[in-house]
Coordinates of C-alpha atoms in Angstrom, one line a residue:
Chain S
X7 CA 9.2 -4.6 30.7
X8 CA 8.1 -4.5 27.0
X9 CA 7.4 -1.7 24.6
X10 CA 5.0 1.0 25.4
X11 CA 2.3 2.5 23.5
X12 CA 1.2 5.9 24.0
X13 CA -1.8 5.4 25.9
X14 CA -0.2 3.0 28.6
X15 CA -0.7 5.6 30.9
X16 CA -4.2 6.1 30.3
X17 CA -4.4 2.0 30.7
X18 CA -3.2 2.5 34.2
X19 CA -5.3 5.1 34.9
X20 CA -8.3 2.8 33.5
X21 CA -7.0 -0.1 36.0
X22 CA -6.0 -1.9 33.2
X23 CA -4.5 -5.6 33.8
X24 CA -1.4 -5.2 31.6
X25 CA -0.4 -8.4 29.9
X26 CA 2.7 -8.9 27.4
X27 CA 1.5 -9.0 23.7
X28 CA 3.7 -9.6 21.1
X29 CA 6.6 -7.7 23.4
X30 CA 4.4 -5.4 24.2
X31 CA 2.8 -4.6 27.6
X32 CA -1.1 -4.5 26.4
X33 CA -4.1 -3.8 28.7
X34 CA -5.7 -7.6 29.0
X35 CA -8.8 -5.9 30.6
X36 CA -10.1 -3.3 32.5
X37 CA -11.7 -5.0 35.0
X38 CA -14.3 -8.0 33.1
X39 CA -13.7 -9.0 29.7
X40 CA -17.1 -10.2 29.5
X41 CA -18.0 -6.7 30.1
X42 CA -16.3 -5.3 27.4
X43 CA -16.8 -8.1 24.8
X44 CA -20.9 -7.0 25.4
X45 CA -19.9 -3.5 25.2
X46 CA -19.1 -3.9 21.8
X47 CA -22.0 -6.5 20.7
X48 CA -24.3 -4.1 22.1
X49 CA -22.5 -0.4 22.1
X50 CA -19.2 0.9 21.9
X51 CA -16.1 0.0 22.8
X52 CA -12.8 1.4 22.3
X53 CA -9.0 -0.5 21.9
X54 CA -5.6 0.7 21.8
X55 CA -4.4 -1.2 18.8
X56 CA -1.1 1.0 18.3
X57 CA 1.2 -2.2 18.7
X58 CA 0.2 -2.8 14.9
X59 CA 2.8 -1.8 12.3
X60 CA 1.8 1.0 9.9
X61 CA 3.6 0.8 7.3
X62 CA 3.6 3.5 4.2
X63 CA 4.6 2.4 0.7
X64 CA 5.4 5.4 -2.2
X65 CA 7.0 5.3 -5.4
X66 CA 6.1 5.0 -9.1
X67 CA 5.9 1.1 -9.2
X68 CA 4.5 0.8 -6.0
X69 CA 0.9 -0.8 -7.3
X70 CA 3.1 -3.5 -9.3
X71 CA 5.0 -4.2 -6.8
X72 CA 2.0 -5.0 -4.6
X73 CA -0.1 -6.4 -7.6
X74 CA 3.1 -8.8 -7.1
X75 CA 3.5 -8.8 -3.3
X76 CA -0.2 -9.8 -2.3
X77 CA -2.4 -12.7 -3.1
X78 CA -5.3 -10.3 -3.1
X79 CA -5.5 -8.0 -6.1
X80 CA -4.4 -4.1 -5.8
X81 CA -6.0 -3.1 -9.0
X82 CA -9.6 -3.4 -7.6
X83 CA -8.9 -1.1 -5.3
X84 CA -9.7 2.9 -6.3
X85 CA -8.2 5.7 -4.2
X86 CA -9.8 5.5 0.0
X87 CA -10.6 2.1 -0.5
X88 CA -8.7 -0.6 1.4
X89 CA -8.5 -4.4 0.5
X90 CA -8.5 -7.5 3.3
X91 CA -5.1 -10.0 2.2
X92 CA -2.7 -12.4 2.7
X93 CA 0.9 -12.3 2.2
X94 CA 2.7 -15.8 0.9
X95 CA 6.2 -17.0 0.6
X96 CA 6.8 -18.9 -2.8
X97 CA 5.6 -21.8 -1.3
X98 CA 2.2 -20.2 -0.5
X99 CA 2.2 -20.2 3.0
X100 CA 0.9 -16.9 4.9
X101 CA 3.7 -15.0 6.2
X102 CA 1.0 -12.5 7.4
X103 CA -2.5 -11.3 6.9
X104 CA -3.1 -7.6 6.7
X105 CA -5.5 -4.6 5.4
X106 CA -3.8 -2.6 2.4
X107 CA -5.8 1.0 2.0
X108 CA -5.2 3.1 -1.3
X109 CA -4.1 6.5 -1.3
X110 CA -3.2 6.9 -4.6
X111 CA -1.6 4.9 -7.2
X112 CA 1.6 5.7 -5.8
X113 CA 1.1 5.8 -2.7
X114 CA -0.2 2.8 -0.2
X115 CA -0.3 2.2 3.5
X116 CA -0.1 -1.8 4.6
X117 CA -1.5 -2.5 8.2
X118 CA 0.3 -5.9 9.4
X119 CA 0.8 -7.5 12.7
X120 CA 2.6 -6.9 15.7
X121 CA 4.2 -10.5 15.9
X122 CA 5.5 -10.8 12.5
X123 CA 7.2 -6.9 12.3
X124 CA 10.2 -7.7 11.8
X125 CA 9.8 -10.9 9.2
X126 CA 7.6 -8.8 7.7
X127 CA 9.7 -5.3 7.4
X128 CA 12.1 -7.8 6.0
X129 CA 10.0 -9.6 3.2
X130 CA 9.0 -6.0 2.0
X131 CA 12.4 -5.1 1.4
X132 CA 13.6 -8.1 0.0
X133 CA 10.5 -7.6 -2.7
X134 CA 11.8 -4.5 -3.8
X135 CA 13.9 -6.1 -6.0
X136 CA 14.0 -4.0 -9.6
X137 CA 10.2 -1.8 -8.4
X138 CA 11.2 2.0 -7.6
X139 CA 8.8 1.7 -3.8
X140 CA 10.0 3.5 -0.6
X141 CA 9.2 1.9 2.7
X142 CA 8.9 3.6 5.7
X143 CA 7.4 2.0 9.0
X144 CA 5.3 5.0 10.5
X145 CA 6.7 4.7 14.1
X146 CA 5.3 7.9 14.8
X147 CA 1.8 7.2 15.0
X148 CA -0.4 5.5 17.5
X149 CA -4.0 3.5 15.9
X150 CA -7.6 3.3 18.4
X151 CA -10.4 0.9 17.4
X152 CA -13.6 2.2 17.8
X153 CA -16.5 -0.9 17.3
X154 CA -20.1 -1.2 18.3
X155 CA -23.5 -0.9 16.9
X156 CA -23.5 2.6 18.9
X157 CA -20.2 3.8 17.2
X158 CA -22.0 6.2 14.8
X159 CA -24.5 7.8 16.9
X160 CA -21.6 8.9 19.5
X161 CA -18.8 10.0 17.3
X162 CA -21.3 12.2 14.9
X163 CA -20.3 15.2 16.3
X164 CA -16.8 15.0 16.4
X165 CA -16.4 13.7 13.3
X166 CA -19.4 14.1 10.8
X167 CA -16.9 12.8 7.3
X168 CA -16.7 9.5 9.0
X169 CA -20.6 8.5 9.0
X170 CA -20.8 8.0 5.2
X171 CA -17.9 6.1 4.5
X172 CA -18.8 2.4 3.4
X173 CA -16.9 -0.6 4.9
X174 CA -13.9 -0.8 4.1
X175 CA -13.4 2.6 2.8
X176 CA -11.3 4.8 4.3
X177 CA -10.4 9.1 4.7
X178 CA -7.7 11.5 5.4
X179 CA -8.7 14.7 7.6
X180 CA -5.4 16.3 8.0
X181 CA -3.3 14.0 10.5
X182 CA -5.6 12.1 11.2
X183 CA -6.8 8.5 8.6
X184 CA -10.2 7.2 9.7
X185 CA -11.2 3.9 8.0
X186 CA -14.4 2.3 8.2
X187 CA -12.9 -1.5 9.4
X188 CA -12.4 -3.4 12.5
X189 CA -11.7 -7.1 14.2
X190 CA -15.2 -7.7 15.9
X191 CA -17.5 -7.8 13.3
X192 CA -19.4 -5.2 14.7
X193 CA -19.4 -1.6 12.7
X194 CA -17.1 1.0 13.6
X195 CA -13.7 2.8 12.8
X196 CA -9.7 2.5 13.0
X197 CA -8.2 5.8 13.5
X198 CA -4.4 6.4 12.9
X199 CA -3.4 9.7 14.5
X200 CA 0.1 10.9 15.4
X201 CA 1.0 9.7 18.9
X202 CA 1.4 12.7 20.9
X203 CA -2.6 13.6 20.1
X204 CA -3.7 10.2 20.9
X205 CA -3.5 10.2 24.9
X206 CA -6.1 13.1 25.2
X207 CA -8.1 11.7 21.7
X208 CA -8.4 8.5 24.0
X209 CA -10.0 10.8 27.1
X210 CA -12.0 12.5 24.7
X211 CA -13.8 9.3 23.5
X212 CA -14.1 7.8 26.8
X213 CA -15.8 11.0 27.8
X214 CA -18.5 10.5 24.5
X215 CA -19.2 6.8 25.7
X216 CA -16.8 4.6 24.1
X217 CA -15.9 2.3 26.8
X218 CA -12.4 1.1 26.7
X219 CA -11.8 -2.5 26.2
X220 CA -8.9 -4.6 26.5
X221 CA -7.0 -7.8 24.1
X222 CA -9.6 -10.5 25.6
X223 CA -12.8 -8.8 24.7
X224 CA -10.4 -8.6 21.6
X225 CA -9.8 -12.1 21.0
X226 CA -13.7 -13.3 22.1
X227 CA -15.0 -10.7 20.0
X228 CA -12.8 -11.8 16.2
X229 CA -13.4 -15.4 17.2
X230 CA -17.2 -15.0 17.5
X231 CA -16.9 -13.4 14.1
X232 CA -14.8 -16.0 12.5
X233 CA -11.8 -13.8 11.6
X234 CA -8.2 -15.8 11.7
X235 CA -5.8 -14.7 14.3
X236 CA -2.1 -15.4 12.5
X237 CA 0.3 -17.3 14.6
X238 CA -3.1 -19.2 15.9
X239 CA -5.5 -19.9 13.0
X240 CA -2.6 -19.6 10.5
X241 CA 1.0 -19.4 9.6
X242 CA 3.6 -20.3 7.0
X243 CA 2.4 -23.9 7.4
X244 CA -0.6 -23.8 5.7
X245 CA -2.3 -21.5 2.8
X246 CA -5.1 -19.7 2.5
X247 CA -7.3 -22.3 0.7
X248 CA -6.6 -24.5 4.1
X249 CA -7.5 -21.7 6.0
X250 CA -11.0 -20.6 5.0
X251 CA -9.2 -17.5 3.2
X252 CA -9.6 -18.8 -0.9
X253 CA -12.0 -15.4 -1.1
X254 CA -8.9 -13.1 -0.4
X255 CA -6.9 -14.8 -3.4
X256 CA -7.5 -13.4 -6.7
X257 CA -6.9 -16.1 -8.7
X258 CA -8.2 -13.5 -11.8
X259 CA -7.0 -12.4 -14.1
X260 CA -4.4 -15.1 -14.7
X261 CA -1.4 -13.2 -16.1
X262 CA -1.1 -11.6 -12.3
X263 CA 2.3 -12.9 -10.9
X264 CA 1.7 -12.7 -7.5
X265 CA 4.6 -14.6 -5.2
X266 CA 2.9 -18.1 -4.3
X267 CA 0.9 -18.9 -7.2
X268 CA 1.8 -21.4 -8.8
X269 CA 1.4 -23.0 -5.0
X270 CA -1.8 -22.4 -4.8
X271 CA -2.9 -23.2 -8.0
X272 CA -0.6 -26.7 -7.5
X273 CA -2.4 -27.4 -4.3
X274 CA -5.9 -26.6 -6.0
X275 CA -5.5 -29.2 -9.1
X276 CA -3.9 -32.0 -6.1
X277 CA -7.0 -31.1 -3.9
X278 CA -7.3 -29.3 -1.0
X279 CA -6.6 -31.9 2.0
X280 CA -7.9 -29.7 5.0
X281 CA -10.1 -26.7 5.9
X282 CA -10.3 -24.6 8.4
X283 CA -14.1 -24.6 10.2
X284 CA -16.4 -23.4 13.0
X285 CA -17.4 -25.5 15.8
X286 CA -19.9 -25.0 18.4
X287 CA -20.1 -27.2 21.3
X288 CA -23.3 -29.1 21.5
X289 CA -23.2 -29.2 25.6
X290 CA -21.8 -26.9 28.2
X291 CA -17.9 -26.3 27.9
X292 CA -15.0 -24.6 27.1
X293 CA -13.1 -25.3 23.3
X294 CA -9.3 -24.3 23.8
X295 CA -6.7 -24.5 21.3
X296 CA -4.8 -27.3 20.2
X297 CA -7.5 -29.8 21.4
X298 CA -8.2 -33.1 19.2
X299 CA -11.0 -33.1 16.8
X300 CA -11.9 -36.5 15.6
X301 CA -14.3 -36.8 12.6
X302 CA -15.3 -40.0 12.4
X303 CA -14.3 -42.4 9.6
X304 CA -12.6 -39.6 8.1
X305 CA -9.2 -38.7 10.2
X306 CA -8.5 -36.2 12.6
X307 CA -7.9 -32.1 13.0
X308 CA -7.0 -30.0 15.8
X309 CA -8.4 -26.7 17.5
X310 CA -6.9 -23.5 16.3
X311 CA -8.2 -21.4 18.3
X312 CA -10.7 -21.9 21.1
X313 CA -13.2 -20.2 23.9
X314 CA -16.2 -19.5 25.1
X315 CA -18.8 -17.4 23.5
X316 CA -19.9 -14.8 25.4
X317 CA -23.0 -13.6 22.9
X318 CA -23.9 -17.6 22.4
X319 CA -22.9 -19.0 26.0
X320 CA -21.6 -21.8 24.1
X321 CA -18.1 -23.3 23.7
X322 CA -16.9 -22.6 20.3
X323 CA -13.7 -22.5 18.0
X324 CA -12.1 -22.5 14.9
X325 CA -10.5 -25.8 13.8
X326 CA -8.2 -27.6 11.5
X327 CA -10.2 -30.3 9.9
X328 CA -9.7 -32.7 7.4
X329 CA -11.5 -31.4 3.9
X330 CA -13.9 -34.5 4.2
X331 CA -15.2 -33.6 7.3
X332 CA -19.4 -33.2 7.2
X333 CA -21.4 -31.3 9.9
X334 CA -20.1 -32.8 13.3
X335 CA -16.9 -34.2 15.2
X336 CA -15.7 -35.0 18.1
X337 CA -13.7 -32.9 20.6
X338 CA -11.2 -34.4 22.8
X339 CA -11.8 -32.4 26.4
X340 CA -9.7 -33.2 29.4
X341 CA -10.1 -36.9 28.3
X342 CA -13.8 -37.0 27.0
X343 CA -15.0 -37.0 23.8
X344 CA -18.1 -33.9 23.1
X345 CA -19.5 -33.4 20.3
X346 CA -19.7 -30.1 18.3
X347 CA -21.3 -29.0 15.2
X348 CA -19.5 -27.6 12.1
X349 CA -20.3 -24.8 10.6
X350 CA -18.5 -21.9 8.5
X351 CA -17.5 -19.2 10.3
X352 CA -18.8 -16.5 11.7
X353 CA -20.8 -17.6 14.5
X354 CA -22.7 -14.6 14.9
X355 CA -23.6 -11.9 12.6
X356 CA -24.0 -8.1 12.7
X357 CA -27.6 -7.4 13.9
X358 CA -28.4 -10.7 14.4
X359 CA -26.4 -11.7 17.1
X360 CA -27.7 -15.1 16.5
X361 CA -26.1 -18.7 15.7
X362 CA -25.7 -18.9 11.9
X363 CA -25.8 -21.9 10.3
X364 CA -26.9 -24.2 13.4
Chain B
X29 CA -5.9 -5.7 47.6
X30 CA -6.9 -9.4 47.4
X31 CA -8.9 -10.2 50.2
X32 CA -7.8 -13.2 52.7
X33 CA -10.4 -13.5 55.4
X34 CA -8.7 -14.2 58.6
X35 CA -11.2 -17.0 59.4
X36 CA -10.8 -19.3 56.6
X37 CA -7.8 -21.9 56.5
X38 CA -6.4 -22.3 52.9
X39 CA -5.0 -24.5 50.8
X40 CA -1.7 -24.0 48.9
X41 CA -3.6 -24.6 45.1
X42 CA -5.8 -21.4 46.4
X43 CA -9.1 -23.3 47.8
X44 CA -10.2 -21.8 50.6
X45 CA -12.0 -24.2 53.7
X46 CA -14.5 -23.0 56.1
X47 CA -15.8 -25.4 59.1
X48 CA -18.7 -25.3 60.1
X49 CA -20.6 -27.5 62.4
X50 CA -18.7 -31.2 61.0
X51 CA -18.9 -30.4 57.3
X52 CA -16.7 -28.3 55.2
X53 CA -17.3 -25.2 52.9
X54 CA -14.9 -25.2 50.1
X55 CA -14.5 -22.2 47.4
X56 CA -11.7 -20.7 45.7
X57 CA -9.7 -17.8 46.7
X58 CA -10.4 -14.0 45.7
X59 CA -6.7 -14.1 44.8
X60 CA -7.5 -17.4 42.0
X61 CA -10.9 -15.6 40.9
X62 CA -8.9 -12.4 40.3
X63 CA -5.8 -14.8 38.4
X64 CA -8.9 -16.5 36.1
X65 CA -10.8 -13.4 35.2
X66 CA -14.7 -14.1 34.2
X67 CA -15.7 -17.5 34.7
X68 CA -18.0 -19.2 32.3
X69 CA -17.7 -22.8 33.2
X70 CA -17.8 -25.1 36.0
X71 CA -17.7 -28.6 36.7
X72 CA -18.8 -29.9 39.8
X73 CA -18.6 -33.4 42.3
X74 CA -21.1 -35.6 42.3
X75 CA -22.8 -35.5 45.8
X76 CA -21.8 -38.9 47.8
X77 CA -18.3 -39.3 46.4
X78 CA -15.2 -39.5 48.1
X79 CA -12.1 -37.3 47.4
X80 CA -8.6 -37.8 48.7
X81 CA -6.5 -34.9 49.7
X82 CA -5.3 -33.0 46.9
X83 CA -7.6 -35.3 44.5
X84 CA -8.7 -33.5 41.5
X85 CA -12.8 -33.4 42.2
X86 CA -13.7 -30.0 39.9
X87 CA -13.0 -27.8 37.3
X88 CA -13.9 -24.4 36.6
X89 CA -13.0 -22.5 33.3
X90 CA -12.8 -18.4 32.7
X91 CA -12.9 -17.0 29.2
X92 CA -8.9 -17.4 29.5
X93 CA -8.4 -20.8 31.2
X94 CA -9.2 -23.9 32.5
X95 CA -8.0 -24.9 36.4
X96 CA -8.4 -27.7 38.4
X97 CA -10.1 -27.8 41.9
X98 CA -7.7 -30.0 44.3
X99 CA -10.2 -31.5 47.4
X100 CA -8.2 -29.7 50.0
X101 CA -8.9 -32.5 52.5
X102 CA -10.2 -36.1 52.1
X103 CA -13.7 -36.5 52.5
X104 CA -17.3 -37.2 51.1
X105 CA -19.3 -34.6 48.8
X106 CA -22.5 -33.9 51.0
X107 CA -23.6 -30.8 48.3
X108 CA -22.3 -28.8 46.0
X109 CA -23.6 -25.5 45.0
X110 CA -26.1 -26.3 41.8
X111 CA -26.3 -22.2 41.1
X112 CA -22.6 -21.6 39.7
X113 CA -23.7 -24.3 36.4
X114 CA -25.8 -21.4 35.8
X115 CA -24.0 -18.6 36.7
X116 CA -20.2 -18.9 37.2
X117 CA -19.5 -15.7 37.2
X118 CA -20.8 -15.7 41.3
X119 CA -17.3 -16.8 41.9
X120 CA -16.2 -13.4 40.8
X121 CA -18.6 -11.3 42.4
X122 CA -18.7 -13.2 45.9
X123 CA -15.6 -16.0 46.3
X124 CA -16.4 -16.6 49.9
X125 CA -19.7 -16.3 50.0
X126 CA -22.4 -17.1 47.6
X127 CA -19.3 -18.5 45.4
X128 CA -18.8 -21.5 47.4
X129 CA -18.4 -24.9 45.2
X130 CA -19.0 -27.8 47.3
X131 CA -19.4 -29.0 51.1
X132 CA -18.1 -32.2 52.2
X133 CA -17.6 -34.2 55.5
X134 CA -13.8 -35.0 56.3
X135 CA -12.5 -38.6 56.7
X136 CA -10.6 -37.2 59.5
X137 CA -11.3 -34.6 62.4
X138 CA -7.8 -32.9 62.8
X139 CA -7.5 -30.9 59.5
X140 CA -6.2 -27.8 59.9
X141 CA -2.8 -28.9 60.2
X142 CA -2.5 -29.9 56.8
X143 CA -3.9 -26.3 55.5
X144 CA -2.4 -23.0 56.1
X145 CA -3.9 -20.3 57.7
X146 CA -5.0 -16.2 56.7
X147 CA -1.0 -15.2 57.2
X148 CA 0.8 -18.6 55.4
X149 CA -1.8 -17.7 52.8
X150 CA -1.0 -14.0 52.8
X151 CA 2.8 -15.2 52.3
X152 CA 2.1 -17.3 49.9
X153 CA 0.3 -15.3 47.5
X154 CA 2.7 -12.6 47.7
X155 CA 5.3 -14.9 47.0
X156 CA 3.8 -15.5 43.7
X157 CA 4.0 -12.1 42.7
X158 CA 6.9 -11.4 41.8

């Protein structure tokens, strides 16, 4: 029995097939995962994503502190704006990867992984150091995903603020924090509401359309859109220049101390010896993680994370590849070698729901 | 409920065997269809090969996972069922019906000894489920 989120009982009144996620029992699907990944890619879909960790940061030094704490840069951000990072050790590897959003300058909110709570809950402290910054996990809230092209058109009633916020921009409307992101690549919102409202919230948006979907449509869904899953695609092994992440670290301007650095900036001037890549499956097939990719003459990678493309009907994945590595490899699949073509993620963009770069 | 026709004989790896005439029907169980969720891949025998028992001869893959297909019984591939390369996903809809994988003609005539039948199935599965 793992932890509960508020809307476990609307899971089971959905016929969800519960699944242990991170320690906590997660609706898998509600019937077809194919179903729901479609749902999204072509009109609403709604998760329960309340085994994240909310996590609100306050205090007079809080922006230096996470001008220090992230690899990404706090000071582009301007009140309801939020910022895509990663969090490194001192060594540069990603202890997480997370969405901060701006209040104000003194006060934050940091949206990290279920997985890595408490490594994460700890790191924060430790960074406290000499910076006057509260912490306080928001255990008291529960956080819906609401993605799809149709999103807009069927939540315009109930709430009209949301339509015009830009991606990645986000609003308060008294207890409840709307934000224009997601995990799909699809448009839509997260909502963060306090947990006793969200069980009847959730009924209200099945009711408007918004099908519910479960942690596979999840998974298929990111992967299509190229976005790392940590503990799969990354972890403290590896940085982001080795995991198609260089665009989250801001490298400018150079007098910002941010904790892994001087890593980074070590492994740039060495050369970056692997990447992290697309690969679609030139045949029929399934890519699964950990499989062998061989690129000729040049070495070998392995398979982060792999499946099967729902929107593409082709096996696909993201891969750990040697930097060298040119437009195809080899796969290693229950003893046969396949070839796949490299590309850099996504696989499919909004509108176009179409191979890119194939 | 999973549903375990009575008239089928099954193997312990969740194939299920239907006789018919002298050649075989083999599929795989609602119970396995329900365990794989949406299937997206399958891999099937070549027609006029020979399988021992418990011989890996397919594979079929959901969105989730990959599973073997164990020949319940020894015996030569006389057809297999060319619609699933298309659409897998028949396996979900219809596991004992238009699901089937492949038919084959057994090496030996006495068979059903060596499967289980509706109720061992029934047992089995529930055993599983702890």
């Amino acid at each position: 029995m793992g932890k509960k989120t508020p809307l476990y009982d609307n899971h089971l009144a959905a016929n969800a097939k519960i699944v242990d996620f991170a320690g906590w029992d997660m609706p898998l699907h509600y019937g077809s995962q194919l179903k729901e990944h479609n749902q999204v890619r072509q009109d609403a879909g709604l998760f329960d994503v309340s085994h994240m960790t909310v996590v609100d940061l306050s205090g007079k030094d809080v922006t230096a502190y996470l001008k220090h704490l992230l690899a990404n840069n706090v000071a582009k951000l301007t009140p309801n704006k939020a910022l895509y990072t990663c969090m490194l050790n001192e060594q540069g590897g990603i202890i997480d990867d997370l969405i901060v959003y701006k209040i104000s300058d003194t006060d934050y909110r940091l949206i990290v992984n279920s997985g890595t709570h408490d490594k994460d809950l700890a790191w924060l402290k430790k960074q406290i150091q000499s910076f006057t910054v509260t912490i306080t996990e928001r255990t008291d809230v529960a956080m819906l995903a609401i993605q799809g092209p149709k999103v807009k058109e069927k939540i315009k009633t109930l709430f009209p603020e949301a339509l015009e916020l830009k991606p990645f921009h986000f609003i308060k409307l008294d207890d409840t924090f709307i934000a224009r992101t997601g995990y799909t690549g699809e448009d839509g919102f997260e909502i963060i509401l306090p947990k006793t409202k969200a069980p009847a919230f959730w009924d209200q948006l099945v009711s408007l359309g918004i099908a519910p979907c479960g942690l596979g449509a999840r998974d298929t869904l990111r992967l299509e859109a190229g976005l790392n899953l940590y503990g799969t695609d990354m972890d403290e092994k590896v940085t982001p220049l080795e995991s198609n992440l260089t665009w989250t670290v801001a490298f400018e301007p150079k007098e910002r101390d941010f904790i892994g650095r001087s890593a980074l900036e070590k492994q740039q001037q060495a050369g970056v010896k692997q990447k992290l890549v697309g690969l679609v499956l030139e045949g029929q097939g399934v890519l699964r993680n950990h499989q062998r990719v061989i690129v000729e003459n040049i070495g070998e990678g392995e398979i982060t994370s792999g499946s099967f493309s729902p929107t593409l009907n082709k096996g696909i994945a993201l891969a750990r590849v040697p930097a060298e590595t040119l437009d195809k490899c080899l796969v290693e699949v229950r003893g046969q070698r396949l070839t796949a073509t490299v590309i850099k993620p996504p696989f499919i963009r909004q509108d176009k729901k179409s191979l890119v770069g194939v | 409920m999973t549903n375990i026709p009575k008239k089928l004989f099954y193997s312990a790896t969740h194939e299920w065997v239907r006789k018919d005439e002298d050649v075989l029907t083999i599929g795989i169980t609602d119970h396995a269809q329900t365990m794989l969720g949406d299937l997206v891949y399958v891999e099937l025998p070549e027609p006029e090969t020979g399988f021992e028992t418990g011989q890996e001869c397919a594979v079929i893959e959901s969105v989730k996972a990959a599973a073997d297909i164990y020949c319940p019984i020894s015996g030569e591939i006389v057809e297999v069922n060319e619609e699933l390369l298309q659409n897998p996903q028949v396996i979900n809809q219809d596991p004992y019906g238009k699901g089937w994988l492949f038919r084959l003609r057994p090496f030996e005539n006495d068979f059903t000894n060596k499967l289980l039948n509706a109720d061992q199935y029934t047992k089995q599965v529930a055993s599983e489920a702890h």
